[in-house]
Coordinates of C-alpha atoms in Angstrom, one line a residue:
X29 CA 13.0 55.2 -77.3
X30 CA 9.4 55.0 -76.4
X31 CA 9.6 51.4 -77.6
X32 CA 12.3 50.6 -75.3
X33 CA 10.5 52.1 -72.4
X34 CA 7.4 50.0 -73.3
X35 CA 9.4 46.8 -73.4
X36 CA 11.1 47.6 -70.0
X37 CA 7.6 48.3 -68.5
X38 CA 6.3 45.1 -69.9
X39 CA 9.2 43.1 -68.4
X40 CA 8.7 44.6 -65.0
X41 CA 5.0 43.8 -65.0
X42 CA 5.8 40.2 -66.0
X43 CA 8.3 39.9 -63.2
X44 CA 5.7 41.3 -60.8
X45 CA 3.1 38.7 -61.9
X46 CA 5.6 35.9 -61.5
X47 CA 6.7 37.1 -58.0
X48 CA 3.2 37.6 -57.0
X49 CA 2.2 34.1 -58.1
X50 CA 5.2 32.6 -56.1
X51 CA 4.0 34.5 -53.0
X52 CA 0.5 33.2 -53.3
X53 CA 1.6 29.6 -54.1
X54 CA 4.5 29.3 -51.7
X55 CA 3.1 28.3 -48.3
X56 CA 6.0 29.8 -46.4
X57 CA 5.5 33.1 -48.1
X58 CA 1.8 33.0 -47.5
X59 CA 2.4 32.2 -43.8
X60 CA 4.9 35.1 -43.7
X61 CA 2.4 37.6 -45.1
X62 CA -0.5 36.1 -43.2
X63 CA -2.5 35.5 -46.3
X64 CA -2.9 31.7 -45.8
X65 CA -6.4 30.9 -44.8
X66 CA -5.4 27.3 -43.8
X67 CA -2.6 28.6 -41.5
X68 CA -5.1 30.8 -39.7
X69 CA -7.3 27.9 -38.9
X70 CA -6.3 26.1 -35.6
X71 CA -4.9 22.6 -36.3
X72 CA -6.4 19.9 -34.1
X73 CA -3.7 17.6 -32.5
X74 CA -4.5 13.9 -32.4
X75 CA -4.6 12.4 -28.9
X76 CA -2.4 9.3 -29.0
X77 CA -3.2 6.9 -26.1
X78 CA -0.5 4.3 -25.5
X79 CA -1.7 1.0 -23.7
X80 CA -0.3 1.8 -20.3
X81 CA -2.1 5.2 -20.3
X82 CA -5.2 3.5 -21.3
X83 CA -4.9 1.1 -18.5
X84 CA -4.3 3.8 -15.9
X85 CA -7.2 5.9 -17.1
X86 CA -9.5 2.8 -17.2
X87 CA -8.5 1.9 -13.6
X88 CA -9.0 5.4 -12.3
X89 CA -12.4 5.7 -13.9
X90 CA -13.6 2.3 -12.7
X91 CA -12.0 2.1 -9.2
X92 CA -11.3 5.7 -8.2
X93 CA -14.9 6.3 -7.0
X94 CA -14.4 3.4 -4.4
X95 CA -11.5 5.4 -2.7
X96 CA -12.3 7.5 0.1
X97 CA -10.8 10.2 2.3
X98 CA -10.9 9.6 6.0
X99 CA -10.8 12.5 8.5
X100 CA -10.5 11.6 12.3
X101 CA -10.6 13.6 15.4
X102 CA -8.4 12.6 18.3
X103 CA -7.8 14.1 21.7
X104 CA -4.1 14.3 22.7
X105 CA -3.0 15.4 26.2
X106 CA 0.0 17.7 26.7
X107 CA 1.4 19.5 29.7
X108 CA 1.4 23.2 30.4
X109 CA 4.1 25.0 32.3
X110 CA 2.9 23.8 35.6
X111 CA 2.7 20.2 34.4
X112 CA -1.1 20.2 34.4
X113 CA -2.7 18.0 31.6
X114 CA -4.0 20.1 28.7
X115 CA -6.3 18.1 26.2
X116 CA -6.3 19.3 22.7
X117 CA -8.2 18.1 19.6
X118 CA -6.1 16.9 16.7
X119 CA -7.3 16.1 13.2
X120 CA -5.9 13.2 11.2
X121 CA -6.1 12.4 7.6
X122 CA -5.9 9.1 5.8
X123 CA -7.5 7.1 2.9
X124 CA -9.5 4.0 2.5
X125 CA -11.2 1.7 -0.1
X126 CA -14.7 0.5 -0.1
X127 CA -14.7 -3.2 -0.6
X128 CA -18.4 -4.2 0.2
X129 CA -21.7 -2.8 -0.8
X130 CA -22.7 -2.9 2.8
X131 CA -20.4 0.0 3.4
X132 CA -17.2 -1.8 4.8
X133 CA -14.0 0.3 4.2
X134 CA -10.5 -1.1 4.5
X135 CA -7.9 1.2 5.8
X136 CA -4.8 1.4 8.2
X137 CA -5.1 0.9 11.9
X138 CA -2.8 3.9 12.5
X139 CA -5.3 6.1 10.5
X140 CA -8.2 5.4 12.8
X141 CA -6.7 4.1 16.2
X142 CA -7.8 6.2 19.1
X143 CA -10.2 8.3 17.1
X144 CA -13.2 9.8 18.9
X145 CA -14.9 10.6 15.6
X146 CA -14.3 9.3 12.0
X147 CA -15.7 11.1 8.9
X148 CA -15.5 9.7 5.4
X149 CA -15.5 11.8 2.3
X150 CA -16.7 9.9 -0.9
X151 CA -15.4 10.8 -4.3
X152 CA -18.8 12.3 -5.3
X153 CA -18.4 14.8 -2.3
X154 CA -20.8 13.1 0.2
X155 CA -19.7 13.3 3.7
X156 CA -20.6 10.4 6.0
X157 CA -20.0 9.5 9.6
X158 CA -18.3 6.2 10.0
X159 CA -17.9 3.7 12.9
X160 CA -14.9 1.5 13.8
X161 CA -15.7 -2.2 13.1
X162 CA -12.5 -3.6 14.2
X163 CA -8.7 -3.0 14.1
X164 CA -5.5 -5.0 14.3
X165 CA -2.3 -3.0 15.5
X166 CA -0.2 -6.1 14.7
X167 CA -0.9 -5.9 10.9
X168 CA -1.8 -2.2 10.8
X169 CA -5.2 -2.8 9.2
X170 CA -8.7 -1.7 10.2
X171 CA -12.3 -1.9 9.0
X172 CA -14.7 1.0 9.3
X173 CA -18.4 1.2 8.1
X174 CA -20.7 3.8 6.7
X175 CA -24.4 3.6 6.1
X176 CA -25.1 4.7 2.5
X177 CA -26.7 3.4 -0.6
X178 CA -25.3 3.0 -4.2
X179 CA -21.7 2.7 -3.0
X180 CA -19.0 1.9 -5.5
X181 CA -16.9 -1.1 -4.6
X182 CA -13.2 -1.9 -5.5
X183 CA -12.6 -5.6 -6.6
X184 CA -9.9 -7.4 -4.5
X185 CA -7.2 -9.1 -6.4
X186 CA -4.7 -11.9 -5.7
X187 CA -1.4 -10.5 -4.3
X188 CA 0.3 -13.9 -4.9
X189 CA 0.1 -13.3 -8.6
X190 CA 1.9 -10.1 -8.8
X191 CA 5.4 -9.8 -10.4
X192 CA 8.2 -7.5 -9.8
X193 CA 8.4 -4.8 -12.5
X194 CA 4.6 -4.8 -13.2
X195 CA 2.5 -1.6 -13.1
X196 CA 1.4 -0.3 -9.7
X197 CA -1.2 2.5 -9.3
X198 CA -1.8 4.2 -5.9
X199 CA -4.8 6.4 -5.1
X200 CA -5.2 8.4 -2.0
X201 CA -5.4 11.8 -0.3
X202 CA -1.8 13.1 0.2
X203 CA -1.3 15.9 2.7
X204 CA -4.7 17.4 2.4
X205 CA -8.4 16.5 1.6
X206 CA -8.5 19.0 -1.2
X207 CA -5.9 16.6 -2.9
X208 CA -8.2 13.6 -2.5
X209 CA -8.1 10.8 -5.1
X210 CA -4.7 11.7 -6.2
X211 CA -3.3 9.2 -8.7
X212 CA 0.3 8.1 -8.7
X213 CA 2.0 5.3 -10.7
X214 CA 5.0 3.2 -10.6
X215 CA 5.9 -0.4 -10.5
X216 CA 6.2 -3.3 -8.1
X217 CA 9.8 -2.8 -6.8
X218 CA 10.0 -5.9 -4.7
X219 CA 7.9 -8.3 -2.5
X220 CA 8.4 -9.9 0.9
X221 CA 9.9 -6.8 2.5
X222 CA 10.2 -6.3 6.3
X223 CA 10.3 -2.9 7.9
X224 CA 10.2 -1.5 11.3
X225 CA 7.7 1.3 12.1
X226 CA 6.9 3.3 15.1
X227 CA 4.0 0.9 15.7
X228 CA 6.0 -2.3 15.3
X229 CA 7.5 -4.6 12.7
X230 CA 5.5 -5.2 9.4
X231 CA 6.4 -8.2 7.4
X232 CA 5.9 -9.6 3.8
X233 CA 5.2 -6.2 2.4
X234 CA 5.0 -5.0 -1.2
X235 CA 7.6 -2.4 -2.1
X236 CA 6.6 0.2 -4.8
X237 CA 8.0 3.4 -6.2
X238 CA 4.7 4.8 -6.8
X239 CA 4.6 7.9 -4.7
X240 CA 3.0 7.3 -1.3
X241 CA 2.8 10.4 0.9
X242 CA 1.3 11.2 4.2
X243 CA -2.5 10.9 3.8
X244 CA -2.2 8.1 1.3
X245 CA -2.1 5.5 4.2
X246 CA -5.0 3.2 3.8
X247 CA -5.6 3.8 0.2
X248 CA -5.5 1.0 -2.4
X249 CA -2.4 -0.2 -4.5
X250 CA -4.0 -1.4 -7.7
X251 CA -2.9 -3.5 -10.8
X252 CA -3.5 -2.7 -14.3
X253 CA -6.9 -4.6 -14.2
X254 CA -8.1 -2.3 -11.4
X255 CA -7.8 -4.9 -8.7
X256 CA -6.7 -4.0 -5.2
X257 CA -3.4 -5.8 -4.6
X258 CA -2.3 -4.0 -1.5
X259 CA -3.1 -1.4 1.2
X260 CA -0.7 1.5 1.2
X261 CA 0.8 1.8 4.7
X262 CA 4.3 3.3 4.9
X263 CA 7.1 5.2 3.4
X264 CA 10.7 5.4 4.3
X265 CA 11.5 9.0 5.4
X266 CA 14.7 11.1 5.2
X267 CA 16.5 11.4 1.9
X268 CA 15.1 8.1 0.5
X269 CA 12.7 8.7 -2.4
X270 CA 10.4 6.2 -4.3
X271 CA 10.4 3.7 -1.5
X272 CA 6.8 3.0 -0.4
X273 CA 5.2 -0.2 1.0
X274 CA 1.8 -1.8 1.0
X275 CA 0.2 -4.7 2.8
X276 CA -0.6 -7.6 0.4
X277 CA -4.3 -7.9 -0.1
X278 CA -4.3 -11.7 0.5
X279 CA -3.1 -11.0 4.0
X280 CA -5.7 -8.3 4.5
X281 CA -8.5 -10.7 3.3
X282 CA -7.9 -13.1 6.2
X283 CA -7.7 -10.2 8.7
X284 CA -10.9 -8.5 7.5
X285 CA -12.9 -11.5 8.0
X286 CA -12.1 -11.7 11.6
X287 CA -12.4 -7.9 12.1
X288 CA -16.0 -8.0 10.8
X289 CA -16.8 -11.1 12.7
X290 CA -15.1 -10.5 16.1
X291 CA -13.8 -6.9 16.0
X292 CA -10.3 -8.2 16.4
X293 CA -8.0 -10.9 14.9
X294 CA -7.9 -14.4 16.4
X295 CA -4.5 -15.8 16.2
X296 CA -3.0 -19.2 17.4
X297 CA -0.4 -18.6 20.0
X298 CA 2.6 -20.6 21.3
X299 CA 4.1 -18.1 23.8
X300 CA 7.8 -18.0 23.4
X301 CA 10.5 -15.5 22.5
X302 CA 13.1 -17.3 20.4
X303 CA 16.0 -16.8 17.9
X304 CA 17.4 -18.7 15.0
X305 CA 20.5 -20.9 15.8
X306 CA 23.4 -20.0 13.7
X307 CA 26.9 -21.5 13.5
X308 CA 28.2 -18.4 15.3
X309 CA 25.6 -18.9 18.1
X310 CA 26.3 -22.7 18.3
X311 CA 30.0 -22.1 18.8
X312 CA 29.7 -19.3 21.3
X313 CA 27.3 -21.1 23.5
X314 CA 28.5 -24.7 22.8
X315 CA 25.0 -25.6 21.6
X316 CA 24.5 -29.2 20.4
X317 CA 22.9 -28.3 17.1
X318 CA 23.5 -25.7 14.3
X319 CA 19.7 -25.3 13.4
X320 CA 16.6 -24.8 15.1
X321 CA 14.9 -22.3 17.5
X322 CA 16.6 -21.4 20.7
X323 CA 14.0 -20.4 23.4
X324 CA 15.0 -17.1 25.1
X325 CA 11.9 -16.8 27.2
X326 CA 8.8 -18.8 27.8
X327 CA 5.8 -16.4 28.5
X328 CA 4.2 -17.0 32.0
X329 CA 0.9 -18.9 31.6
X330 CA 1.4 -19.3 27.9
X331 CA 0.8 -22.8 26.1
X332 CA 4.6 -23.2 25.9
X333 CA 5.2 -22.6 29.7
X334 CA 2.3 -24.9 30.6
X335 CA 3.9 -27.6 28.4
X336 CA 7.1 -27.2 30.3
X337 CA 9.2 -25.4 27.7
X338 CA 11.7 -23.1 29.2
X339 CA 14.7 -20.9 28.4
X340 CA 17.6 -22.8 26.7
X341 CA 15.4 -25.4 25.2
X342 CA 15.9 -25.8 21.3
X343 CA 12.9 -26.7 19.1
X344 CA 14.1 -28.8 16.1
X345 CA 10.9 -30.3 14.8
X346 CA 7.2 -29.3 14.6
X347 CA 4.7 -31.9 13.6
X348 CA 7.6 -34.1 12.3
X349 CA 8.8 -31.2 10.1
X350 CA 12.4 -30.1 10.8
X351 CA 12.7 -26.3 11.2
X352 CA 15.8 -24.1 10.8
X353 CA 14.5 -21.1 12.6
X354 CA 11.8 -18.7 13.7
X355 CA 10.3 -18.0 10.3
X356 CA 9.5 -21.7 9.7
X357 CA 8.1 -22.0 13.2
X358 CA 5.9 -19.0 12.7
X359 CA 4.7 -20.3 9.2
X360 CA 3.6 -23.5 10.8
X361 CA 1.7 -21.9 13.7
X362 CA -0.1 -19.5 11.4
X363 CA -1.5 -22.5 9.6
X364 CA -3.0 -23.9 12.7
X365 CA -6.3 -23.0 14.5
X366 CA -6.8 -22.0 18.1
X367 CA -7.1 -25.3 20.1
X368 CA -4.9 -27.4 17.7
X369 CA -2.0 -29.4 19.1
X370 CA 1.6 -29.0 18.0
X371 CA 3.9 -31.9 18.4
X372 CA 7.3 -30.6 19.1
X373 CA 10.7 -32.3 19.3
X374 CA 12.8 -30.4 21.8
X375 CA 16.5 -30.7 22.6
X376 CA 18.1 -29.7 25.8
X377 CA 21.7 -28.3 26.1
X378 CA 23.1 -31.7 26.5
X379 CA 21.6 -33.0 23.3
X380 CA 18.8 -35.0 24.9
X381 CA 15.6 -35.2 22.9
X382 CA 12.1 -34.9 24.4
X383 CA 8.7 -35.0 22.6
X384 CA 6.4 -32.2 23.7
X385 CA 2.7 -31.7 22.8
X386 CA 1.5 -28.1 23.1
X387 CA -2.2 -26.9 22.8
X388 CA -2.3 -23.5 21.0
X389 CA -4.4 -20.8 22.7
X390 CA -5.6 -17.4 21.3
X391 CA -3.0 -14.8 21.2
X392 CA -3.5 -12.0 23.7
X393 CA -4.5 -8.7 22.2
X394 CA -1.6 -7.0 24.0

Protein backbone atom coordinates (compact mmCIF):
# COMPACT_ATOMS: atom_id res chain seq x y z
CA UNK A 1 0.00 0.00 0.00
CA UNK A 2 2.83 2.35 0.93
CA UNK A 3 4.49 1.43 -2.37
CA UNK A 4 1.39 2.42 -4.36
CA UNK A 5 1.15 5.75 -2.51
CA UNK A 6 4.80 6.42 -3.24
CA UNK A 7 4.30 5.74 -6.96
CA UNK A 8 1.23 8.00 -7.03
CA UNK A 9 3.17 10.77 -5.32
CA UNK A 10 6.05 10.38 -7.77
CA UNK A 11 3.71 10.64 -10.74
CA UNK A 12 2.15 13.82 -9.39
CA UNK A 13 5.58 15.36 -8.90
CA UNK A 14 6.57 14.44 -12.44
CA UNK A 15 3.36 15.91 -13.88
CA UNK A 16 3.93 19.05 -11.84
CA UNK A 17 7.44 19.42 -13.22
CA UNK A 18 6.22 18.91 -16.78
CA UNK A 19 3.38 21.42 -16.36
CA UNK A 20 5.72 23.90 -14.74
CA UNK A 21 8.20 23.57 -17.55
CA UNK A 22 5.41 24.23 -20.07
CA UNK A 23 4.40 27.37 -18.19
CA UNK A 24 7.93 28.69 -18.23
CA UNK A 25 8.57 27.74 -21.85
CA UNK A 26 5.22 28.77 -23.39
CA UNK A 27 5.32 32.52 -24.09
CA UNK A 28 1.56 32.85 -23.86
CA UNK A 29 1.53 31.25 -20.48
CA UNK A 30 4.42 33.42 -19.38
CA UNK A 31 2.56 36.49 -20.53
CA UNK A 32 -0.55 35.35 -18.73
CA UNK A 33 1.26 34.91 -15.44
CA UNK A 34 3.36 38.01 -15.96
CA UNK A 35 6.60 36.14 -15.58
CA UNK A 36 8.10 36.96 -19.00
CA UNK A 37 10.81 39.58 -18.65
CA UNK A 38 10.74 40.20 -22.43
CA UNK A 39 7.04 41.04 -22.36
CA UNK A 40 7.57 43.51 -19.55
CA UNK A 41 10.05 45.44 -21.70
CA UNK A 42 8.45 48.10 -23.91
CA UNK A 43 8.83 47.22 -27.55
CA UNK A 44 10.04 50.02 -29.80
CA UNK A 45 7.96 50.46 -32.97
CA UNK A 46 9.83 51.23 -36.15
CA UNK A 47 8.97 54.56 -37.86
CA UNK A 48 8.18 53.77 -41.48
CA UNK A 49 8.43 56.81 -43.75
CA UNK A 50 6.98 56.54 -47.23
CA UNK A 51 8.33 58.81 -50.01
CA UNK A 52 5.36 61.21 -49.94
CA UNK A 53 5.61 61.71 -46.20
CA UNK A 54 9.33 62.27 -46.59
CA UNK A 55 8.72 64.90 -49.26
CA UNK A 56 6.16 66.75 -47.13
CA UNK A 57 8.30 66.82 -43.99
CA UNK A 58 11.31 67.96 -46.00
CA UNK A 59 9.32 70.78 -47.59
CA UNK A 60 7.92 71.90 -44.25
CA UNK A 61 11.38 71.89 -42.64
CA UNK A 62 12.99 73.83 -45.48
CA UNK A 63 10.26 76.24 -46.55
CA UNK A 64 8.02 76.50 -43.48
CA UNK A 65 10.26 79.12 -41.81
CA UNK A 66 9.71 81.47 -44.79
CA UNK A 67 5.92 81.51 -44.23
CA UNK A 68 4.66 84.38 -42.07
CA UNK A 69 1.45 85.43 -40.36
CA UNK A 70 0.15 88.90 -41.20
CA UNK A 71 -1.99 90.86 -38.75
CA UNK A 72 -3.60 94.08 -39.95
CA UNK A 73 -5.49 96.91 -38.31
CA UNK A 74 -8.19 98.58 -40.35
CA UNK A 75 -10.75 101.22 -39.49
CA UNK A 76 -14.33 100.53 -40.53
CA UNK A 77 -17.08 103.10 -40.19
CA UNK A 78 -20.58 102.05 -39.16
CA UNK A 79 -23.65 104.11 -38.24
CA UNK A 80 -25.28 104.48 -34.85
CA UNK A 81 -29.01 104.77 -34.16
CA UNK A 82 -28.95 108.44 -35.21
CA UNK A 83 -26.97 107.62 -38.41
CA UNK A 84 -23.84 109.24 -37.04
CA UNK A 85 -20.58 107.69 -38.32
CA UNK A 86 -18.89 105.52 -35.71
CA UNK A 87 -15.33 104.41 -36.55
CA UNK A 88 -14.17 101.11 -35.13
CA UNK A 89 -10.89 99.26 -35.39
CA UNK A 90 -10.96 95.82 -36.98
CA UNK A 91 -8.18 93.25 -36.95
CA UNK A 92 -7.46 91.11 -39.98
CA UNK A 93 -5.42 87.95 -40.40
CA UNK A 94 -3.63 86.49 -43.38
CA UNK A 95 -0.47 84.75 -44.46
CA UNK A 96 2.50 85.58 -46.65
CA UNK A 97 5.76 84.16 -47.91
CA UNK A 98 9.23 85.75 -47.83
CA UNK A 99 10.71 85.57 -51.33
CA UNK A 100 13.70 87.90 -51.01
CA UNK A 101 16.47 88.34 -48.41
CA UNK A 102 15.78 92.08 -48.46
CA UNK A 103 12.55 91.40 -46.58
CA UNK A 104 10.01 91.39 -49.40
CA UNK A 105 6.89 89.34 -48.64
CA UNK A 106 4.27 88.25 -51.16
CA UNK A 107 0.65 88.08 -50.04
CA UNK A 108 -2.90 88.81 -51.20
CA UNK A 109 -4.16 92.32 -51.84
CA UNK A 110 -7.33 91.65 -49.85
CA UNK A 111 -5.20 90.78 -46.80
CA UNK A 112 -3.52 94.21 -46.59
CA UNK A 113 -5.75 96.57 -48.62
CA UNK A 114 -6.82 99.58 -46.55
CA UNK A 115 -4.70 98.59 -43.55
CA UNK A 116 -3.49 101.36 -41.24
CA UNK A 117 -0.91 99.08 -39.66
CA UNK A 118 0.63 95.77 -40.73
CA UNK A 119 2.43 93.40 -38.36
CA UNK A 120 4.28 90.28 -39.42
CA UNK A 121 4.97 87.30 -37.16
CA UNK A 122 7.84 85.11 -38.31
CA UNK A 123 7.96 81.38 -37.72
CA UNK A 124 10.60 81.91 -35.00
CA UNK A 125 8.21 84.17 -33.09
CA UNK A 126 9.73 87.55 -34.05
CA UNK A 127 7.13 90.28 -34.52
CA UNK A 128 7.97 92.99 -37.05
CA UNK A 129 6.21 96.04 -38.42
CA UNK A 130 5.77 95.93 -42.18
CA UNK A 131 5.11 98.56 -44.81
CA UNK A 132 3.10 98.22 -47.99
CA UNK A 133 5.34 98.31 -51.07
CA UNK A 134 2.60 97.96 -53.67
CA UNK A 135 -0.71 96.23 -54.33
CA UNK A 136 -2.79 95.16 -57.31
CA UNK A 137 -6.53 94.63 -56.76
CA UNK A 138 -6.97 93.21 -60.26
CA UNK A 139 -4.75 90.19 -59.52
CA UNK A 140 -5.34 90.20 -55.74
CA UNK A 141 -1.59 90.37 -55.06
CA UNK A 142 0.46 92.66 -52.84
CA UNK A 143 4.03 93.03 -51.65
CA UNK A 144 4.95 94.17 -48.14
CA UNK A 145 8.42 94.61 -46.61
CA UNK A 146 10.06 94.11 -43.22
CA UNK A 147 13.48 95.24 -42.03
CA UNK A 148 15.27 92.26 -40.53
CA UNK A 149 18.37 90.13 -40.96
CA UNK A 150 18.83 86.40 -41.47
CA UNK A 151 15.45 85.95 -43.10
CA UNK A 152 14.57 82.55 -44.57
CA UNK A 153 13.51 82.69 -48.21
CA UNK A 154 11.18 80.40 -50.17
CA UNK A 155 12.27 79.49 -53.72
CA UNK A 156 9.83 80.41 -56.49
CA UNK A 157 9.02 77.60 -58.89
CA UNK A 158 7.49 77.39 -62.37
CA UNK A 159 3.71 77.06 -62.42
CA UNK A 160 3.79 76.14 -66.11
CA UNK A 161 5.37 72.83 -65.18
CA UNK A 162 2.69 71.63 -62.78
CA UNK A 163 0.54 68.61 -63.59
CA UNK A 164 -2.99 67.82 -62.48
CA UNK A 165 -2.79 65.14 -59.79
CA UNK A 166 0.62 66.10 -58.42
CA UNK A 167 1.20 66.76 -54.72
CA UNK A 168 0.23 70.19 -53.38
CA UNK A 169 1.23 71.52 -49.94
CA UNK A 170 -0.36 74.63 -48.38
CA UNK A 171 1.07 76.45 -45.37
CA UNK A 172 -0.64 79.32 -43.57
CA UNK A 173 -2.43 80.66 -40.50
CA UNK A 174 -6.05 79.48 -40.63
CA UNK A 175 -8.55 81.28 -38.39
CA UNK A 176 -6.12 82.39 -35.67
CA UNK A 177 -2.46 83.29 -35.28
CA UNK A 178 -2.10 80.51 -32.72
CA UNK A 179 -2.59 78.11 -35.64
CA UNK A 180 0.20 79.72 -37.67
CA UNK A 181 2.26 77.58 -40.03
CA UNK A 182 -0.48 74.97 -40.29
CA UNK A 183 0.30 72.45 -43.03
CA UNK A 184 -2.35 70.87 -45.25
CA UNK A 185 -1.84 68.64 -48.26
CA UNK A 186 -3.72 67.55 -51.34
CA UNK A 187 -3.26 67.50 -55.09
CA UNK A 188 -3.48 69.89 -58.00
CA UNK A 189 -7.14 69.35 -58.94
CA UNK A 190 -7.23 71.50 -62.08
CA UNK A 191 -5.60 74.51 -63.76
CA UNK A 192 -6.80 77.58 -65.66
CA UNK A 193 -9.87 78.05 -63.48
CA UNK A 194 -11.84 81.32 -63.45
CA UNK A 195 -13.87 82.41 -60.42
CA UNK A 196 -15.79 85.49 -59.34
CA UNK A 197 -14.98 86.91 -55.91
CA UNK A 198 -16.38 89.92 -54.08
CA UNK A 199 -13.30 91.82 -55.30
CA UNK A 200 -13.67 90.88 -58.96
CA UNK A 201 -12.92 88.09 -61.43
CA UNK A 202 -9.74 86.01 -61.04
CA UNK A 203 -8.55 84.04 -64.06
CA UNK A 204 -6.14 81.18 -64.80
CA UNK A 205 -6.13 79.94 -61.20
CA UNK A 206 -4.77 76.67 -59.84
CA UNK A 207 -7.44 74.55 -58.17
CA UNK A 208 -6.45 72.32 -55.24
CA UNK A 209 -8.12 70.18 -52.61
CA UNK A 210 -5.47 71.04 -49.99
CA UNK A 211 -7.49 72.74 -47.24
CA UNK A 212 -7.43 76.53 -47.57
CA UNK A 213 -9.28 78.33 -44.77
CA UNK A 214 -9.73 81.98 -43.80
CA UNK A 215 -6.30 83.18 -42.70
CA UNK A 216 -4.52 80.99 -45.27
CA UNK A 217 -4.92 83.75 -47.85
CA UNK A 218 -1.53 84.92 -49.10
CA UNK A 219 0.30 81.78 -48.01
CA UNK A 220 2.22 79.60 -50.46
CA UNK A 221 1.09 76.55 -52.38
CA UNK A 222 4.16 74.34 -52.76
CA UNK A 223 5.23 71.38 -54.85
CA UNK A 224 7.11 68.34 -53.56
CA UNK A 225 10.45 70.08 -54.20
CA UNK A 226 9.55 72.90 -51.83
CA UNK A 227 9.06 75.48 -54.59
CA UNK A 228 6.27 78.04 -54.46
CA UNK A 229 3.92 77.29 -57.36
CA UNK A 230 1.02 79.50 -56.26
CA UNK A 231 -0.32 82.01 -53.75
CA UNK A 232 -3.43 80.75 -51.97
CA UNK A 233 -6.23 83.20 -52.49
CA UNK A 234 -9.77 81.88 -52.28
CA UNK A 235 -12.13 79.08 -51.34
CA UNK A 236 -15.65 78.30 -52.49
CA UNK A 237 -17.98 78.71 -49.54
CA UNK A 238 -21.25 77.04 -48.68
CA UNK A 239 -21.45 73.26 -48.75
CA UNK A 240 -18.48 72.87 -51.13
CA UNK A 241 -15.45 71.16 -49.61
CA UNK A 242 -11.96 70.61 -50.92
CA UNK A 243 -12.15 73.39 -53.50
CA UNK A 244 -9.47 76.03 -53.06
CA UNK A 245 -7.65 78.28 -55.50
CA UNK A 246 -4.18 79.76 -55.88
CA UNK A 247 -2.69 82.40 -58.16
CA UNK A 248 0.01 80.81 -60.37
CA UNK A 249 3.48 81.95 -59.30
CA UNK A 250 4.52 82.77 -62.89
CA UNK A 251 1.76 85.37 -63.01
CA UNK A 252 2.85 86.67 -59.61
CA UNK A 253 6.50 87.03 -60.72
CA UNK A 254 5.57 89.54 -63.42
CA UNK A 255 3.35 91.51 -61.06
CA UNK A 256 5.85 91.53 -58.18
CA UNK A 257 8.48 93.18 -60.37
CA UNK A 258 6.16 96.12 -61.12
CA UNK A 259 4.95 96.38 -57.52
CA UNK A 260 8.51 96.74 -56.23
CA UNK A 261 9.50 99.12 -59.01
CA UNK A 262 6.38 101.30 -59.29
CA UNK A 263 4.12 100.39 -56.36
CA UNK A 264 1.50 99.32 -58.91
CA UNK A 265 1.17 97.18 -62.02
CA UNK A 266 1.53 98.88 -65.39
CA UNK A 267 -0.63 97.23 -68.03
CA UNK A 268 -1.21 98.06 -71.71
CA UNK A 269 -4.78 99.19 -72.36
CA UNK A 270 -7.03 99.28 -75.41
CA UNK A 271 -10.15 100.62 -73.72
CA UNK A 272 -13.17 98.65 -74.92
CA UNK A 273 -15.91 96.50 -73.47
CA UNK A 274 -16.55 93.65 -75.85
CA UNK A 275 -18.06 90.19 -76.23
CA UNK A 276 -17.40 87.06 -78.26
CA UNK A 277 -19.46 86.66 -81.42
CA UNK A 278 -21.28 83.35 -81.48
CA UNK A 279 -23.55 81.77 -84.07
CA UNK A 280 -26.53 82.63 -81.89
CA UNK A 281 -25.43 86.27 -81.56
CA UNK A 282 -24.75 86.49 -85.28
CA UNK A 283 -28.24 85.26 -86.17
CA UNK A 284 -30.00 87.39 -83.58
CA UNK A 285 -28.39 90.68 -84.62
CA UNK A 286 -27.78 89.81 -88.27
CA UNK A 287 -24.01 90.22 -87.97
CA UNK A 288 -21.86 89.66 -91.07
CA UNK A 289 -19.42 87.25 -89.30
CA UNK A 290 -19.64 84.42 -86.75
CA UNK A 291 -16.26 85.02 -85.08
CA UNK A 292 -14.52 88.05 -83.64
CA UNK A 293 -15.00 90.64 -80.90
CA UNK A 294 -18.14 92.79 -80.96
CA UNK A 295 -17.49 96.17 -79.31
CA UNK A 296 -20.21 96.96 -76.76
CA UNK A 297 -18.65 100.21 -75.58
CA UNK A 298 -15.54 102.24 -76.37
CA UNK A 299 -14.33 103.99 -73.19
CA UNK A 300 -14.17 107.78 -73.41
CA UNK A 301 -10.63 109.12 -74.02
CA UNK A 302 -9.29 105.58 -74.35
CA UNK A 303 -6.89 104.53 -77.13
CA UNK A 304 -9.79 102.75 -78.83
CA UNK A 305 -12.07 105.80 -78.86
CA UNK A 306 -9.25 108.06 -80.04
CA UNK A 307 -8.62 105.65 -82.92
CA UNK A 308 -12.29 105.89 -83.94
CA UNK A 309 -13.57 102.54 -82.65
CA UNK A 310 -17.19 102.61 -81.52
CA UNK A 311 -20.11 100.46 -80.45
CA UNK A 312 -21.08 97.86 -83.05
CA UNK A 313 -17.63 97.57 -84.64
CA UNK A 314 -16.23 94.04 -84.94
CA UNK A 315 -12.52 93.30 -84.47
CA UNK A 316 -11.60 90.27 -86.57
CA UNK A 317 -7.80 90.57 -86.79
CA UNK A 318 -5.02 91.92 -84.55
CA UNK A 319 -1.52 92.34 -86.00
CA UNK A 320 -2.56 90.14 -88.94
CA UNK A 321 -3.70 87.36 -86.57
CA UNK A 322 -7.33 86.27 -86.76
CA UNK A 323 -9.13 86.27 -83.42
CA UNK A 324 -12.25 84.37 -82.39
CA UNK A 325 -13.06 86.26 -79.20
CA UNK A 326 -12.06 88.33 -76.18
CA UNK A 327 -9.64 85.78 -74.73
CA UNK A 328 -7.42 85.93 -77.81
CA UNK A 329 -7.60 89.72 -77.90
CA UNK A 330 -6.57 89.97 -74.24
CA UNK A 331 -3.77 87.45 -74.77
CA UNK A 332 -2.30 89.54 -77.57
CA UNK A 333 -2.60 92.81 -75.63
CA UNK A 334 -0.89 91.29 -72.56
CA UNK A 335 2.18 90.57 -74.69
CA UNK A 336 2.48 94.22 -75.70
CA UNK A 337 4.15 97.13 -73.95
CA UNK A 338 2.65 100.51 -73.15
CA UNK A 339 3.15 102.67 -76.24
CA UNK A 340 3.08 99.74 -78.69
CA UNK A 341 0.85 99.99 -81.75
CA UNK A 342 -1.82 97.42 -82.58
CA UNK A 343 -2.91 96.97 -86.17
CA UNK A 344 -6.58 96.00 -86.14
CA UNK A 345 -8.82 94.86 -88.95
CA UNK A 346 -12.30 96.12 -88.13
CA UNK A 347 -15.59 95.18 -89.77
CA UNK A 348 -18.73 97.29 -89.66
CA UNK A 349 -22.32 96.00 -89.61
CA UNK A 350 -22.45 96.02 -93.40
CA UNK A 351 -19.35 93.83 -93.76
CA UNK A 352 -17.03 96.67 -94.76
CA UNK A 353 -13.39 96.27 -93.64
CA UNK A 354 -11.24 99.07 -92.25
CA UNK A 355 -7.62 98.85 -90.99
CA UNK A 356 -7.20 100.76 -87.72
CA UNK A 357 -3.95 101.45 -85.82
CA UNK A 358 -4.24 101.92 -82.05
CA UNK A 359 -1.47 103.09 -79.71
CA UNK A 360 -1.82 101.32 -76.35
CA UNK A 361 -1.74 103.40 -73.17
CA UNK A 362 -1.30 102.52 -69.53
CA UNK A 363 -4.44 101.06 -67.99
CA UNK A 364 -5.99 103.38 -65.40
CA UNK A 365 -5.68 102.10 -61.82
CA UNK A 366 -9.45 102.36 -61.39
